[in-house]
GROMACS .gro file of C-alpha atoms in nm:
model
  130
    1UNK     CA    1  -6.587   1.820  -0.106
    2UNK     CA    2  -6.914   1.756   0.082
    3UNK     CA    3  -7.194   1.547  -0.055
    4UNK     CA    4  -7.486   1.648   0.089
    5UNK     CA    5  -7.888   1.491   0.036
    6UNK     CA    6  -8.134   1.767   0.032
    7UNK     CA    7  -8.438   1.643   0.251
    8UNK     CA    8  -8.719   1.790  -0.033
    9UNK     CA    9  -8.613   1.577  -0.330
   10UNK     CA   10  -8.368   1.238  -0.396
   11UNK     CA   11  -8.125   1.430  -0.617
   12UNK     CA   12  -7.801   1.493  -0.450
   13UNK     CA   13  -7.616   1.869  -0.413
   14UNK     CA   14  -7.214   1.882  -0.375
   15UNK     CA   15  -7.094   2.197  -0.138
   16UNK     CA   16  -6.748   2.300  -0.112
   17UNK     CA   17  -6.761   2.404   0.241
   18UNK     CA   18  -6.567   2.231   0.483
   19UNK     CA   19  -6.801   2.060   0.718
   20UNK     CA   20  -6.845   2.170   1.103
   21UNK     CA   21  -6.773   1.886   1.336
   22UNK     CA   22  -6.948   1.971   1.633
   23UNK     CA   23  -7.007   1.592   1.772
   24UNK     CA   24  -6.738   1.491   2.018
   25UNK     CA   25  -6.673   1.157   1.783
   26UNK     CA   26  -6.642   1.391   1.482
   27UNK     CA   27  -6.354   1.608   1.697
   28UNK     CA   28  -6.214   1.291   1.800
   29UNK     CA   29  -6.188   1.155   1.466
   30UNK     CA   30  -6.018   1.462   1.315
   31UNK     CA   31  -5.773   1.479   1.564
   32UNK     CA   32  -5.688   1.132   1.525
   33UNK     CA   33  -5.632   1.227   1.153
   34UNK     CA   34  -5.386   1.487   1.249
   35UNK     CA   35  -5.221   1.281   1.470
   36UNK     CA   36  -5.153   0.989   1.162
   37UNK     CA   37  -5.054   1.245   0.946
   38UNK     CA   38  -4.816   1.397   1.251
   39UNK     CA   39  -4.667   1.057   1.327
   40UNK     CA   40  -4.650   1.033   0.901
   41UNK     CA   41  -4.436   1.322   0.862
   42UNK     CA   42  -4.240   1.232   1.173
   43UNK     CA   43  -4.115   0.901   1.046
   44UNK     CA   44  -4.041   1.047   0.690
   45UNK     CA   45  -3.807   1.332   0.872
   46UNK     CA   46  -3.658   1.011   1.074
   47UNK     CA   47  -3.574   0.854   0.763
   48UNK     CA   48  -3.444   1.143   0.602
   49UNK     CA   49  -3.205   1.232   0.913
   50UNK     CA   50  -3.120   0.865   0.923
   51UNK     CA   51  -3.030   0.893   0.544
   52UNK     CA   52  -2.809   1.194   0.612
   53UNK     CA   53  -2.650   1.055   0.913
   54UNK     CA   54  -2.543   0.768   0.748
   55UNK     CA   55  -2.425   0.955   0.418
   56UNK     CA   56  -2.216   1.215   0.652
   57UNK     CA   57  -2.072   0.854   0.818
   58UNK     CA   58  -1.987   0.745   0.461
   59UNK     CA   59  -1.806   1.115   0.402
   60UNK     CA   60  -1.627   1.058   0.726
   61UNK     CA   61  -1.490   0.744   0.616
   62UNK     CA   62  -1.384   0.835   0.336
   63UNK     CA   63  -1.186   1.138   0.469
   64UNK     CA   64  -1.044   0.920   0.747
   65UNK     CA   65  -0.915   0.680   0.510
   66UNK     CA   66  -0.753   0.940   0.250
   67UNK     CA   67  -0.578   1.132   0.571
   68UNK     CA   68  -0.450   0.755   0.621
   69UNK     CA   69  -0.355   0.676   0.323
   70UNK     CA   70  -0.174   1.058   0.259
   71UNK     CA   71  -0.011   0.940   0.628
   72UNK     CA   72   0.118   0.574   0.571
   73UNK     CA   73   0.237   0.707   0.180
   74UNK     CA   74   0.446   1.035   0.332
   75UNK     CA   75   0.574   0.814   0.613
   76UNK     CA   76   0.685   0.535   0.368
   77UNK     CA   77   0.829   0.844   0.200
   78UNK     CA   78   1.039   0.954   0.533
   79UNK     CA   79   1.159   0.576   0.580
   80UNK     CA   80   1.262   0.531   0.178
   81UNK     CA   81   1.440   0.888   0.239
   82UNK     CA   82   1.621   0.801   0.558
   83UNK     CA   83   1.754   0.504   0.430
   84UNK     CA   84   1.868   0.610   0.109
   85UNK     CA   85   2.073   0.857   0.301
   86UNK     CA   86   2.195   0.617   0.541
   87UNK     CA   87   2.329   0.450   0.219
   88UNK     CA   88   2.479   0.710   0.020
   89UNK     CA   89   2.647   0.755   0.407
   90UNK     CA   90   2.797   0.430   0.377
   91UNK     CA   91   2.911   0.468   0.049
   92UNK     CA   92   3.054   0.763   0.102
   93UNK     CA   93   3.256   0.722   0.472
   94UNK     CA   94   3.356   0.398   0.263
   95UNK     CA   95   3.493   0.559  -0.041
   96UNK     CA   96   3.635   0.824   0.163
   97UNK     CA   97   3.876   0.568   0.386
   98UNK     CA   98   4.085   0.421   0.111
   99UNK     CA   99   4.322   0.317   0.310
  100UNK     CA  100   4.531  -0.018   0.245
  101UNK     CA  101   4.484  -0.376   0.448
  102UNK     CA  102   4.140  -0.303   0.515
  103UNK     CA  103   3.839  -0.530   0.501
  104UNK     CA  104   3.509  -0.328   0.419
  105UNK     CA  105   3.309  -0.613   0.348
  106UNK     CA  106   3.121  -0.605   0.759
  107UNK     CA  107   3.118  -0.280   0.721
  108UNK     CA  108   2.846  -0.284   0.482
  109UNK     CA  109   2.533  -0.366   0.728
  110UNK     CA  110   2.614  -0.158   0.955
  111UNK     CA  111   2.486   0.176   1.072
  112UNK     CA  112   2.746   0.528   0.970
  113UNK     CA  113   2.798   0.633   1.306
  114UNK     CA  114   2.901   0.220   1.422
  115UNK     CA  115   3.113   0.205   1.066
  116UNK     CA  116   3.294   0.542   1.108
  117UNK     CA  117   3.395   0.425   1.444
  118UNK     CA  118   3.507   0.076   1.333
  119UNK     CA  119   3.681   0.238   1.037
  120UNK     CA  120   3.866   0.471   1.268
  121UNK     CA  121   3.981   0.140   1.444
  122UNK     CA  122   4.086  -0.021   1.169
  123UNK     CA  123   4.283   0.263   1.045
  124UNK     CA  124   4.453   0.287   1.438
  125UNK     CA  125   4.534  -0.107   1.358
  126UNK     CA  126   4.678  -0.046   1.022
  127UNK     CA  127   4.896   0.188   1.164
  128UNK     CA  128   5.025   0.007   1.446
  129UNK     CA  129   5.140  -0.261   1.215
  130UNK     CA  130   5.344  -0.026   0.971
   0.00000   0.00000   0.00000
């Protein structure tokens, strides 16, 4: 809104028309307006991108670290598995030599491919004896 003096009397008239800058200080002072309220808007979009970028960072994170935790938990899973059958291997290539004269007790630690071998051995001695 324009306040505007008429030149006849003191009393003042308001006009809704937008005023007509036609001085070259007027233009320059409008454009310099635009150009604050450019710059204005650019730094708000900044901040909102920055915002984003750094919640789509947090996201990313978080992903990362549940596909790390879902990868150390199954491969705790594989090792618990693989050695509870390595076990039940020894147990049962044990239980499944009873033969007499034997010591089983080093047998224990070892792998089932090393104890089946040494337990084939110790049978071969066992029978050399008899």
């Amino acid at each position: 809104m324009l306040i505007l003096q008429n030149s006849s009397s003191d009393h003042y008239t308001t006009s809704t028309k937008s005023p007509s800058f036609s001085t070259p200080s007027a233009i320059r002072l409008q454009e310099q307006g635009k150009r604050k309220m450019m710059e204005k808007a650019e730094v708000e979009n900044m901040g909102k991108k920055i915002i984003c970028r750094e919640k789509a960072e947090e996201s990313e994170k978080i992903y990362r670290n549940k596909r790390l935790c879902n990868k150390k938990r199954k491969r705790r899973r594989k090792n618990r598995r693989n050695s509870q059958a390595r076990k039940k291997d020894i147990e049962l290539s044990m239980e499944s030599t009873s033969s007499p004269n034997v010591d089983f007790t080093k047998l224990a630690t070892r792998t089932p491919a090393r104890s089946a071998k040494e337990i084939w051995a110790l049978r071969r001695r066992s029978e050399e004896r008899e």
